[in-house]
Amino acid sequence: MTNQYDEQLSAFVDSELHDATLAPLIKRLTQDVDMKQRWQRYHLIGDSLRGSVTGSMTSTSNFADAVMQALESEPTILAPKSSVKSPTSPLVKRIAGVAIAASVATIAVLGVQDLYQSPEPSQLASMPDNEAFVRMPQSEQVFSAASNSTSTVIPQSNGLMQASGPRSLVDLPNDAVTARIHSHLHRYLLDHTQNIDRSRIQGISPYARIVISPGPSVELEQAQQ
Amino acid sequence: MNYLLLGLYAFLPVAVWAGSADNLAQLQRMNTAIHALNYYGTMVYLHDGQMESLRVIHKNDGHNESERVLHLTGIAREVVRENDRVSRIMPDIQSVVVAEQQRANRQIFDVDVTNADFANYYQLNVVGTGRVAGRDVKVLKIEPKDSLRYGYQLWLDNKTGLLLRSELVGVQGTLLEQFMFAQVDIVESIPKQMLQPGLGPDGKEWQSAEQRPAAAQAAIDPGWQVMGLPAGFSLLAHYNKKLPDSAVSAEHLVVGDGLASVSIYIEALADQSQIVVGTSKLGAVNMLGSVLDNHQLTVVGEVPENTIHMIAESVRYQAGQ
């Protein structure tokens, strides 16, 4: 990997890359496996430093395996600083530049928190009330907790209930309930998208959202772990 | 006057609008380009702190419009659309869901939203030029005038008007979603093969696994109405349809402000234990589930969560309509 791309990658991580160099970097990123892996490692380190490693990395018995598995199977994880330009953290930049064979060990040492951090802290003030997504369970569903049709079951795993802010569809607790909820919501999302297809003002392809959203499969797999 | 969301590629009337008829024409040109051109490329999509890439192929031969969006990162999901028929293919769970936009049993409202109304809620300006996917672009900014809606920044190809990059901006300027073509080819025509879904896990071509025959639909129930919508929003359409995998048919109301649109689905609850309540989001899309009068309400749209709540609260049933 050339130095030029290293630096660009680092700058991209810190949201400092100029527009003109962004496109070729991204193109390369989508094609170059080595570069992709390095990208992932940069962010894992940054994320763990900032205490924002996502829920998928937590509460598994074999931590190292889970991290490696997540690295392989998950889409690249970006530090949550997409638009609000935060001052460059020199510490992160320095660490990102270091050879990263021991990234897994580094994360273990720095500690992994259970909390999921909202990517949009500035929206918190305007949110009415942040209900966790709940589901009234059916009697034959995969539920260990006793439940009847009038009770509310709030997913408790991973301590995610402590998180505040809008909950991303991606980061709901991983179990069969979530899978059903996602599957349920997907139908509406697909139908709504077809409806807004006529006017494409908002985005290049609204179908992109449907393709990208994890859907029931991801959650089911994780529920079995 | 044709409202943007109604009709096929309806044209926005060109009139004095927040200072620039030309900007409005740019939007109009963009919408046409997206639907009318033949193009394919690789797109990067950033949302919720994740970066993914997609293959996008769009074909229009003058008679039929089709497109295919293929997920290049992680699991190879895809969506293939031909005119109004959309197939969602999820190879990981071996599922193919085909949904067809139903034309029967709907009521479209001729909303008389003047340009002045639209300008009350959005400000449209060209804010610069640039270069995306190797092509020269101009940058159009759509700025909401209140916190009930999202804003956009659009990078439009100078030559064709095609949207090459877009940002969806939330309340207080946070970026919620970013799309960008890393590379795109705009061509004369596209071979049909490029729009065929990918191979299934057994190496064979996907068959349309779930063909849903057009079932006889009940007429819409005009008792379902919305009252006291957030400023700028009005009812655009009312359908009665059956969603895939659904036992009951749903009333589907669409509200919008000319740019953003929100869908409200109302389904009779057969079983109390099937209720889904709460909020969730995916990139720019917010969703809310609640219960009204023994009906499941689901509200979905590209608007802030506040607005979704307000819209859900505006739903009423008035018997005897």
Coordinates of C-alpha atoms in Angstrom, one line a residue:
Chain A
M1 CA 0.0 0.0 0.0
T2 CA 1.4 3.3 -1.0
N3 CA 2.0 6.1 1.5
Q4 CA -0.2 8.4 -0.4
Y5 CA -3.2 6.2 0.3
D6 CA -2.3 5.7 3.9
E7 CA -2.3 9.4 4.5
Q8 CA -5.5 9.9 2.6
L9 CA -7.1 7.1 4.5
S10 CA -6.1 8.7 7.7
A11 CA -7.4 12.0 6.6
F12 CA -10.6 10.4 5.5
V13 CA -10.9 8.8 8.9
D14 CA -10.7 12.3 10.4
S15 CA -13.2 13.7 7.9
E16 CA -10.5 16.0 6.5
L17 CA -10.2 14.8 3.0
H18 CA -10.7 17.3 0.3
D19 CA -13.5 16.5 -2.1
A20 CA -11.3 16.0 -5.1
T21 CA -9.4 13.2 -3.6
L22 CA -12.4 11.6 -2.0
A23 CA -13.8 9.8 -5.1
P24 CA -10.7 7.9 -6.2
L25 CA -10.0 7.0 -2.6
I26 CA -13.4 5.6 -2.2
K27 CA -13.2 3.8 -5.4
R28 CA -10.0 2.2 -4.3
L29 CA -11.4 1.4 -1.0
T30 CA -14.2 -0.5 -2.5
Q31 CA -11.8 -2.6 -4.6
D32 CA -8.7 -3.1 -2.5
V33 CA -9.1 -5.8 0.2
D34 CA -6.0 -4.8 2.1
M35 CA -7.0 -1.2 2.2
K36 CA -10.5 -2.2 3.4
Q37 CA -9.0 -4.1 6.3
R38 CA -6.8 -1.3 7.3
W39 CA -9.7 1.0 7.2
Q40 CA -11.7 -1.3 9.5
R41 CA -8.8 -1.5 12.0
Y42 CA -8.3 2.3 12.0
H43 CA -11.9 2.7 13.1
L44 CA -12.1 -0.1 15.5
I45 CA -9.2 1.5 17.4
G46 CA -10.7 4.9 17.2
D47 CA -14.0 3.7 18.2
S48 CA -12.8 1.8 21.2
L49 CA -10.9 4.8 22.3
R50 CA -14.0 6.9 22.2
G51 CA -16.0 4.2 23.9
S52 CA -18.3 3.7 21.0
V53 CA -17.8 0.2 19.9
T54 CA -21.1 -1.2 18.8
G55 CA -23.3 -3.8 20.5
S56 CA -22.3 -6.6 18.1
M57 CA -18.9 -6.7 19.7
T58 CA -20.1 -7.2 23.2
S59 CA -21.3 -10.0 25.4
T60 CA -20.0 -13.0 23.6
S61 CA -18.1 -15.6 25.4
N62 CA -15.2 -15.8 22.9
F63 CA -14.4 -12.2 22.4
A64 CA -11.5 -12.4 20.1
D65 CA -13.4 -14.7 17.8
A66 CA -16.3 -12.5 17.8
V67 CA -14.3 -9.5 16.8
M68 CA -12.6 -11.3 14.0
Q69 CA -15.9 -12.6 12.8
A70 CA -17.4 -9.1 13.0
L71 CA -14.5 -7.7 11.0
E72 CA -15.1 -10.2 8.3
S73 CA -18.8 -10.1 8.0
E74 CA -19.9 -6.6 8.9
P75 CA -19.8 -3.6 6.7
T76 CA -17.0 -1.2 7.5
I77 CA -17.6 0.7 10.7
L78 CA -17.1 4.4 10.6
A79 CA -16.4 6.6 13.6
P80 CA -19.6 8.6 14.2
K81 CA -18.5 12.0 13.0
S82 CA -19.8 12.2 9.6
S83 CA -20.5 15.9 9.3
V84 CA -19.9 17.8 12.5
K85 CA -16.2 18.5 12.2
S86 CA -14.6 17.6 15.4
P87 CA -11.0 18.6 16.1
T88 CA -8.5 16.0 15.0
S89 CA -7.5 13.8 17.8
P90 CA -3.7 13.6 17.5
L91 CA -3.8 10.5 19.6
V92 CA -6.1 8.7 17.2
K93 CA -4.0 9.7 14.2
R94 CA -0.9 8.5 15.8
I95 CA -2.4 5.2 16.8
A96 CA -3.9 4.7 13.4
G97 CA -0.5 5.1 11.9
V98 CA 1.0 2.3 13.9
A99 CA 1.2 -1.3 12.6
I100 CA -2.0 -2.9 13.7
A101 CA -1.4 -6.7 14.0
A102 CA -2.5 -6.5 17.6
S103 CA -5.8 -4.6 17.0
V104 CA -7.8 -7.3 18.8
A105 CA -5.6 -7.2 21.8
T106 CA -5.6 -3.4 21.9
I107 CA -9.4 -3.4 22.0
A108 CA -9.5 -5.9 24.8
V109 CA -7.1 -3.9 26.8
L110 CA -8.9 -0.6 26.3
G111 CA -12.1 -2.2 27.2
V112 CA -15.3 -2.5 25.4
Q113 CA -18.4 -0.8 26.6
D114 CA -21.9 -2.1 26.4
L115 CA -23.5 1.2 25.6
Y116 CA -24.5 2.0 22.2
Q117 CA -23.9 5.7 21.4
S118 CA -26.4 7.6 19.3
P119 CA -24.8 8.9 16.1
E120 CA -26.9 12.1 16.3
P121 CA -26.5 13.6 19.7
S122 CA -27.7 16.9 18.4
Q123 CA -31.1 15.4 17.7
L124 CA -31.7 14.3 21.3
A125 CA -33.1 17.6 22.4
S126 CA -35.9 17.4 19.9
M127 CA -36.9 13.8 20.5
P128 CA -40.2 13.6 22.3
D129 CA -39.7 10.4 24.2
N130 CA -37.2 7.7 23.3
E131 CA -39.2 4.5 23.7
A132 CA -37.3 1.3 23.1
F133 CA -38.9 -0.7 20.4
V134 CA -41.2 -3.1 22.2
R135 CA -43.3 -5.9 21.0
M136 CA -46.3 -7.7 22.4
P137 CA -45.3 -11.3 22.0
Q138 CA -47.3 -14.1 20.7
S139 CA -47.6 -17.1 23.0
E140 CA -45.7 -19.5 20.8
Q141 CA -42.8 -17.1 20.1
V142 CA -39.3 -17.7 21.2
F143 CA -39.6 -16.0 24.5
S144 CA -38.3 -17.2 27.8
A145 CA -39.9 -14.5 29.8
A146 CA -43.5 -15.0 30.8
S147 CA -45.6 -12.8 28.7
N148 CA -49.2 -12.3 28.0
S149 CA -50.9 -10.1 25.5
T150 CA -51.2 -7.1 27.7
S151 CA -47.7 -6.9 29.0
T152 CA -44.9 -5.0 27.3
V153 CA -41.7 -6.9 26.8
I154 CA -38.7 -4.7 26.6
P155 CA -35.5 -6.3 25.2
Q156 CA -33.0 -6.4 28.0
S157 CA -30.0 -8.0 26.6
N158 CA -26.6 -6.2 26.3
G159 CA -27.6 -3.4 28.5
L160 CA -28.8 -1.5 25.5
M161 CA -31.7 -0.1 27.4
Q162 CA -29.3 2.3 29.0
A163 CA -28.6 4.0 25.8
S164 CA -30.4 7.2 25.0
G165 CA -31.3 8.7 21.7
P166 CA -33.0 7.2 18.6
R167 CA -32.3 3.6 18.3
S168 CA -31.0 2.5 14.9
L169 CA -32.7 -0.4 13.3
V170 CA -29.2 -2.0 13.0
D171 CA -28.5 -2.0 16.7
L172 CA -31.5 -3.4 18.3
P173 CA -30.8 -6.3 20.7
N174 CA -30.1 -9.5 18.7
D175 CA -32.8 -12.1 19.2
A176 CA -35.7 -13.7 17.4
V177 CA -38.0 -10.9 18.5
T178 CA -35.9 -8.4 16.8
A179 CA -35.9 -10.5 13.7
R180 CA -39.6 -10.5 13.6
I181 CA -39.8 -6.8 14.1
H182 CA -37.4 -6.1 11.3
S183 CA -39.2 -8.4 9.0
H184 CA -42.5 -6.7 9.9
L185 CA -41.1 -3.3 9.3
H186 CA -39.4 -4.2 6.1
R187 CA -42.7 -4.8 4.4
Y188 CA -43.7 -1.2 5.1
L189 CA -40.4 0.2 4.1
L190 CA -40.5 -1.6 0.8
D191 CA -44.0 -0.5 0.1
H192 CA -43.3 3.1 1.1
T193 CA -40.3 3.2 -1.1
Q194 CA -42.2 2.0 -4.1
N195 CA -44.6 4.8 -3.5
I196 CA -42.0 7.6 -3.4
D197 CA -40.2 6.2 -6.4
R198 CA -41.9 8.7 -8.6
S199 CA -40.1 11.6 -7.2
R200 CA -36.4 11.0 -6.7
I201 CA -35.5 14.3 -5.1
Q202 CA -34.4 12.8 -1.9
G203 CA -31.8 10.3 -3.0
I204 CA -30.3 8.5 -5.8
S205 CA -32.2 5.3 -5.2
P206 CA -34.6 4.8 -2.3
Y207 CA -34.2 1.0 -3.1
A208 CA -30.7 1.3 -1.8
R209 CA -32.0 1.6 1.8
I210 CA -33.9 -1.7 1.4
V211 CA -30.9 -3.5 0.1
I212 CA -28.7 -2.3 2.8
S213 CA -30.9 -2.7 5.8
P214 CA -29.9 -5.9 7.6
G215 CA -33.2 -7.7 7.4
P216 CA -34.1 -10.6 9.5
S217 CA -31.2 -12.9 8.6
V218 CA -28.5 -11.0 10.5
E219 CA -30.5 -10.9 13.7
L220 CA -31.4 -14.6 13.5
E221 CA -27.8 -15.6 13.1
Q222 CA -26.7 -13.6 16.0
A223 CA -29.6 -14.9 18.1
Q224 CA -28.2 -18.4 17.7
Q225 CA -24.8 -17.5 19.1
Chain B
M1 CA -51.1 22.1 -11.6
N2 CA -49.4 18.8 -11.3
Y3 CA -48.1 18.1 -7.8
L4 CA -44.6 16.6 -7.9
L5 CA -45.5 13.4 -6.2
L6 CA -48.4 12.6 -8.5
G7 CA -48.3 11.3 -12.0
L8 CA -45.4 10.0 -13.8
Y9 CA -42.4 12.3 -13.6
A10 CA -44.7 15.2 -13.1
F11 CA -43.1 18.5 -13.9
L12 CA -42.8 21.2 -11.2
P13 CA -44.4 24.3 -12.5
V14 CA -41.8 26.9 -13.2
A15 CA -42.7 30.0 -11.5
V16 CA -41.1 32.6 -9.3
W17 CA -40.0 30.5 -6.3
A18 CA -37.7 31.6 -3.5
G19 CA -35.9 33.7 -6.0
S20 CA -35.1 31.2 -8.7
A21 CA -37.1 29.6 -11.4
D22 CA -34.0 28.2 -12.8
N23 CA -33.2 26.2 -9.6
L24 CA -36.6 24.6 -9.8
A25 CA -35.9 23.7 -13.4
Q26 CA -32.8 21.9 -12.2
L27 CA -34.7 19.7 -9.9
Q28 CA -37.2 19.0 -12.6
R29 CA -34.4 18.0 -14.9
M30 CA -32.8 15.8 -12.3
N31 CA -36.0 13.9 -11.7
T32 CA -36.4 13.3 -15.4
A33 CA -32.8 12.2 -15.8
I34 CA -33.0 9.7 -13.0
H35 CA -36.0 8.0 -14.6
A36 CA -35.3 8.5 -18.3
L37 CA -31.6 7.8 -18.7
N38 CA -29.7 4.5 -19.0
Y39 CA -26.8 4.3 -16.6
Y40 CA -24.9 2.0 -14.3
G41 CA -22.3 2.5 -11.7
T42 CA -20.9 1.9 -8.3
M43 CA -22.3 3.9 -5.5
V44 CA -21.1 4.4 -2.0
Y45 CA -23.7 4.8 0.7
L46 CA -22.9 6.2 4.2
H47 CA -25.5 6.1 7.0
D48 CA -25.6 5.4 10.7
G49 CA -21.8 5.4 10.9
Q50 CA -21.5 2.7 8.2
M51 CA -20.1 2.7 4.8
E52 CA -21.4 0.3 2.1
S53 CA -21.2 0.1 -1.6
L54 CA -23.8 -0.8 -4.2
R55 CA -24.1 -1.5 -7.8
V56 CA -26.8 0.5 -9.5
I57 CA -28.2 -0.2 -12.9
H58 CA -31.0 1.7 -14.5
K59 CA -32.6 1.1 -17.9
N60 CA -35.3 2.9 -19.8
D61 CA -36.0 1.8 -23.4
G62 CA -38.9 4.2 -23.9
H63 CA -41.5 1.6 -23.0
N64 CA -40.4 0.1 -19.8
E65 CA -38.3 1.3 -16.9
S66 CA -36.3 -1.1 -14.9
E67 CA -33.5 -0.9 -12.3
R68 CA -31.4 -3.1 -10.2
V69 CA -29.6 -2.3 -7.0
L70 CA -27.2 -4.8 -5.7
H71 CA -25.5 -4.8 -2.3
L72 CA -21.8 -5.2 -2.8
T73 CA -20.9 -5.2 0.9
G74 CA -21.6 -8.2 3.1
I75 CA -24.6 -10.2 2.1
A76 CA -25.6 -9.9 -1.6
R77 CA -29.1 -8.7 -1.3
E78 CA -30.7 -7.0 -4.2
V79 CA -33.7 -5.3 -5.4
V80 CA -34.9 -5.6 -9.0
R81 CA -37.6 -3.4 -10.3
E82 CA -39.5 -3.5 -13.5
N83 CA -42.0 -0.7 -13.8
D84 CA -44.2 -1.2 -10.8
R85 CA -43.1 -4.6 -9.8
V86 CA -40.4 -4.8 -7.3
S87 CA -38.6 -8.0 -6.2
R88 CA -36.5 -8.0 -3.1
I89 CA -34.0 -10.9 -3.1
M90 CA -32.3 -12.0 0.1
P91 CA -30.1 -14.9 -0.6
D92 CA -29.1 -15.4 3.0
I93 CA -32.6 -16.5 4.0
Q94 CA -33.5 -17.6 0.5
S95 CA -36.3 -15.2 0.2
V96 CA -37.7 -13.5 -2.8
V97 CA -40.5 -11.1 -2.2
V98 CA -42.3 -9.6 -5.1
A99 CA -44.4 -6.6 -4.5
E100 CA -46.5 -4.9 -7.1
Q101 CA -47.6 -1.3 -6.8
Q102 CA -51.4 -1.7 -7.0
R103 CA -53.1 0.7 -9.3
A104 CA -56.7 -0.2 -8.4
N105 CA -58.5 1.1 -5.4
R106 CA -56.8 4.2 -4.7
Q107 CA -57.7 7.8 -4.5
I108 CA -55.3 10.5 -5.5
F109 CA -55.9 14.0 -4.3
D110 CA -55.2 16.9 -6.6
V111 CA -53.4 18.9 -4.0
D112 CA -53.3 22.5 -4.9
V113 CA -50.0 23.4 -3.3
T114 CA -48.7 26.6 -4.8
N115 CA -45.1 27.4 -5.2
A116 CA -45.5 30.0 -2.5
D117 CA -46.5 27.3 -0.1
F118 CA -43.5 25.2 -1.0
A119 CA -41.2 28.2 -0.6
N120 CA -42.6 28.7 2.9
Y121 CA -40.9 25.5 3.9
Y122 CA -37.8 25.0 1.7
Q123 CA -35.2 27.3 0.4
L124 CA -33.5 26.3 -2.9
N125 CA -30.1 27.6 -3.9
V126 CA -27.2 26.7 -6.1
V127 CA -24.3 26.8 -3.7
G128 CA -21.3 25.8 -5.8
T129 CA -19.8 23.5 -8.4
G130 CA -17.7 20.5 -8.1
R131 CA -16.7 17.2 -9.6
V132 CA -18.1 13.8 -8.8
A133 CA -17.3 10.5 -10.5
G134 CA -15.1 12.4 -12.9
R135 CA -18.0 14.6 -14.1
D136 CA -18.6 18.3 -13.6
V137 CA -21.5 19.1 -11.3
K138 CA -23.3 21.9 -9.7
V139 CA -24.4 21.8 -6.2
L140 CA -28.0 22.4 -5.2
K141 CA -29.0 23.0 -1.7
I142 CA -32.5 22.4 -0.4
E143 CA -32.8 23.9 3.0
P144 CA -35.8 23.4 5.2
K145 CA -37.2 26.5 7.0
D146 CA -38.2 24.6 10.1
S147 CA -37.2 21.5 12.0
L148 CA -40.1 19.4 10.8
R149 CA -38.3 18.2 7.7
Y150 CA -34.9 17.3 6.4
G151 CA -32.7 19.2 4.0
Y152 CA -30.8 18.0 1.0
Q153 CA -27.6 18.8 -0.9
L154 CA -27.6 17.5 -4.4
W155 CA -24.7 17.3 -6.8
L156 CA -26.1 17.3 -10.3
D157 CA -24.3 16.3 -13.5
N158 CA -23.9 19.4 -15.7
K159 CA -24.3 17.5 -18.8
T160 CA -27.4 15.3 -18.1
G161 CA -28.8 16.5 -14.8
L162 CA -28.3 13.1 -13.3
L163 CA -28.0 13.0 -9.5
L164 CA -24.5 11.9 -8.8
R165 CA -24.2 12.6 -5.1
S166 CA -26.6 13.5 -2.4
E167 CA -26.6 14.3 1.3
L168 CA -29.6 14.2 3.5
V169 CA -29.3 16.7 6.3
G170 CA -31.1 16.3 9.6
V171 CA -32.1 18.8 12.2
Q172 CA -29.2 21.0 13.2
G173 CA -27.2 20.1 10.2
T174 CA -26.1 16.6 11.0
L175 CA -25.6 14.3 8.0
L176 CA -28.0 11.4 8.0
E177 CA -27.3 9.8 4.8
Q178 CA -24.9 10.2 1.9
F179 CA -24.9 8.7 -1.5
M180 CA -22.3 9.1 -4.1
F181 CA -21.5 7.5 -7.4
A182 CA -17.8 6.6 -7.2
Q183 CA -18.1 5.7 -10.9
V184 CA -21.0 5.9 -13.4
D185 CA -21.5 5.3 -17.1
I186 CA -24.3 7.0 -18.8
V187 CA -25.0 5.1 -22.0
E188 CA -27.4 4.8 -24.9
S189 CA -28.8 1.5 -23.9
I190 CA -28.3 -1.3 -21.5
P191 CA -28.6 -5.1 -22.2
K192 CA -31.4 -6.8 -20.4
Q193 CA -29.0 -9.3 -18.9
M194 CA -27.6 -6.6 -16.6
L195 CA -31.0 -6.4 -14.9
Q196 CA -31.4 -10.1 -14.2
P197 CA -31.0 -10.9 -10.6
G198 CA -27.9 -12.7 -9.5
L199 CA -27.6 -16.5 -9.2
G200 CA -29.2 -18.3 -6.3
P201 CA -27.2 -20.4 -3.8
D202 CA -27.6 -23.5 -5.9
G203 CA -26.1 -21.8 -8.9
K204 CA -29.4 -21.6 -10.7
E205 CA -31.2 -18.5 -11.6
W206 CA -33.7 -17.1 -9.2
Q207 CA -37.2 -17.9 -10.0
S208 CA -39.8 -15.5 -8.8
A209 CA -40.5 -17.6 -5.7
E210 CA -43.5 -15.8 -4.5
Q211 CA -45.9 -14.8 -7.2
R212 CA -48.8 -13.0 -5.8
P213 CA -51.8 -13.0 -8.0
A214 CA -53.7 -9.7 -7.9
A215 CA -56.3 -10.4 -5.3
A216 CA -59.7 -8.7 -5.4
Q217 CA -59.2 -5.6 -3.2
A218 CA -61.7 -3.9 -1.0
A219 CA -62.4 -0.3 -1.8
I220 CA -60.7 2.3 0.4
D221 CA -62.4 3.2 3.7
P222 CA -62.9 7.0 3.5
G223 CA -63.5 7.1 7.3
W224 CA -59.8 7.1 7.8
Q225 CA -58.6 10.6 7.7
V226 CA -55.8 12.8 8.9
M227 CA -56.4 16.1 10.7
G228 CA -54.1 18.6 12.0
L229 CA -51.1 17.6 10.0
P230 CA -47.8 19.4 10.6
A231 CA -47.4 22.6 8.7
G232 CA -47.0 22.1 5.0
F233 CA -48.1 18.5 4.9
S234 CA -51.3 17.4 3.2
L235 CA -52.9 14.2 2.2
L236 CA -51.7 13.1 -1.2
A237 CA -53.2 9.7 -1.8
H238 CA -55.2 7.0 -0.1
Y239 CA -54.9 3.3 -1.1
N240 CA -56.2 0.0 0.1
K241 CA -53.7 -2.7 -0.5
K242 CA -52.4 -6.0 0.8
L243 CA -48.8 -6.0 1.8
P244 CA -46.7 -9.1 1.2
D245 CA -47.0 -11.7 3.9
S246 CA -50.0 -10.0 5.4
A247 CA -53.3 -11.6 6.3
V248 CA -55.3 -8.4 6.2
S249 CA -55.5 -5.5 3.8
A250 CA -54.2 -2.2 4.9
E251 CA -55.4 1.4 4.4
H252 CA -52.4 3.3 3.1
L253 CA -52.4 7.1 3.4
V254 CA -49.7 9.2 1.9
V255 CA -49.0 12.7 3.2
G256 CA -46.3 15.0 2.0
D257 CA -45.0 18.5 1.8
G258 CA -43.9 18.5 -1.8
L259 CA -40.5 16.9 -1.0
A260 CA -40.8 14.6 1.9
S261 CA -43.4 11.9 2.0
V262 CA -44.7 9.8 4.8
S263 CA -46.8 6.7 4.6
I264 CA -49.4 5.7 7.1
Y265 CA -50.5 2.1 7.2
I266 CA -53.6 1.1 9.1
E267 CA -54.4 -2.5 9.6
A268 CA -57.2 -4.1 11.6
L269 CA -55.8 -6.1 14.4
A270 CA -56.9 -9.7 14.3
D271 CA -54.9 -10.7 17.3
Q272 CA -54.0 -8.4 20.2
S273 CA -50.7 -10.2 20.6
Q274 CA -49.5 -9.1 17.2
I275 CA -49.1 -5.4 18.2
V276 CA -45.8 -3.7 17.3
V277 CA -45.3 -0.5 19.2
G278 CA -42.4 1.8 19.3
T279 CA -40.0 3.8 17.1
S280 CA -37.1 2.9 15.0
K281 CA -35.0 4.4 12.3
L282 CA -32.8 3.4 9.4
G283 CA -30.7 6.2 8.0
A284 CA -33.1 8.9 7.0
V285 CA -36.2 6.8 7.5
N286 CA -38.1 7.0 10.8
M287 CA -40.8 4.5 11.7
L288 CA -43.3 4.4 14.3
G289 CA -45.8 1.7 15.4
S290 CA -48.8 2.4 17.5
V291 CA -52.4 1.3 18.1
L292 CA -55.5 3.2 17.3
D293 CA -59.0 1.8 17.9
N294 CA -58.0 -1.8 17.6
H295 CA -55.9 -1.1 14.5
Q296 CA -52.2 -1.3 14.0
L297 CA -50.8 2.0 12.9
T298 CA -47.4 2.1 11.2
V299 CA -46.0 5.4 10.0
V300 CA -42.9 5.5 7.8
G301 CA -41.1 8.4 6.2
E302 CA -38.0 10.5 5.6
V303 CA -38.8 13.1 8.2
P304 CA -37.6 13.7 11.7
E305 CA -39.0 11.6 14.5
N306 CA -41.0 14.6 15.8
T307 CA -42.8 14.9 12.6
I308 CA -43.6 11.2 12.4
H309 CA -45.1 11.4 15.9
M310 CA -47.2 14.4 14.8
I311 CA -48.4 12.6 11.7
A312 CA -49.3 9.5 13.6
E313 CA -51.4 11.6 16.0
S314 CA -53.3 13.2 13.2
V315 CA -54.9 10.0 12.1
R316 CA -58.7 9.7 12.9
Y317 CA -61.5 7.5 12.0
Q318 CA -64.9 9.1 11.3
A319 CA -67.6 6.6 10.7
G320 CA -70.4 7.3 8.3
Q321 CA -68.3 9.1 5.7

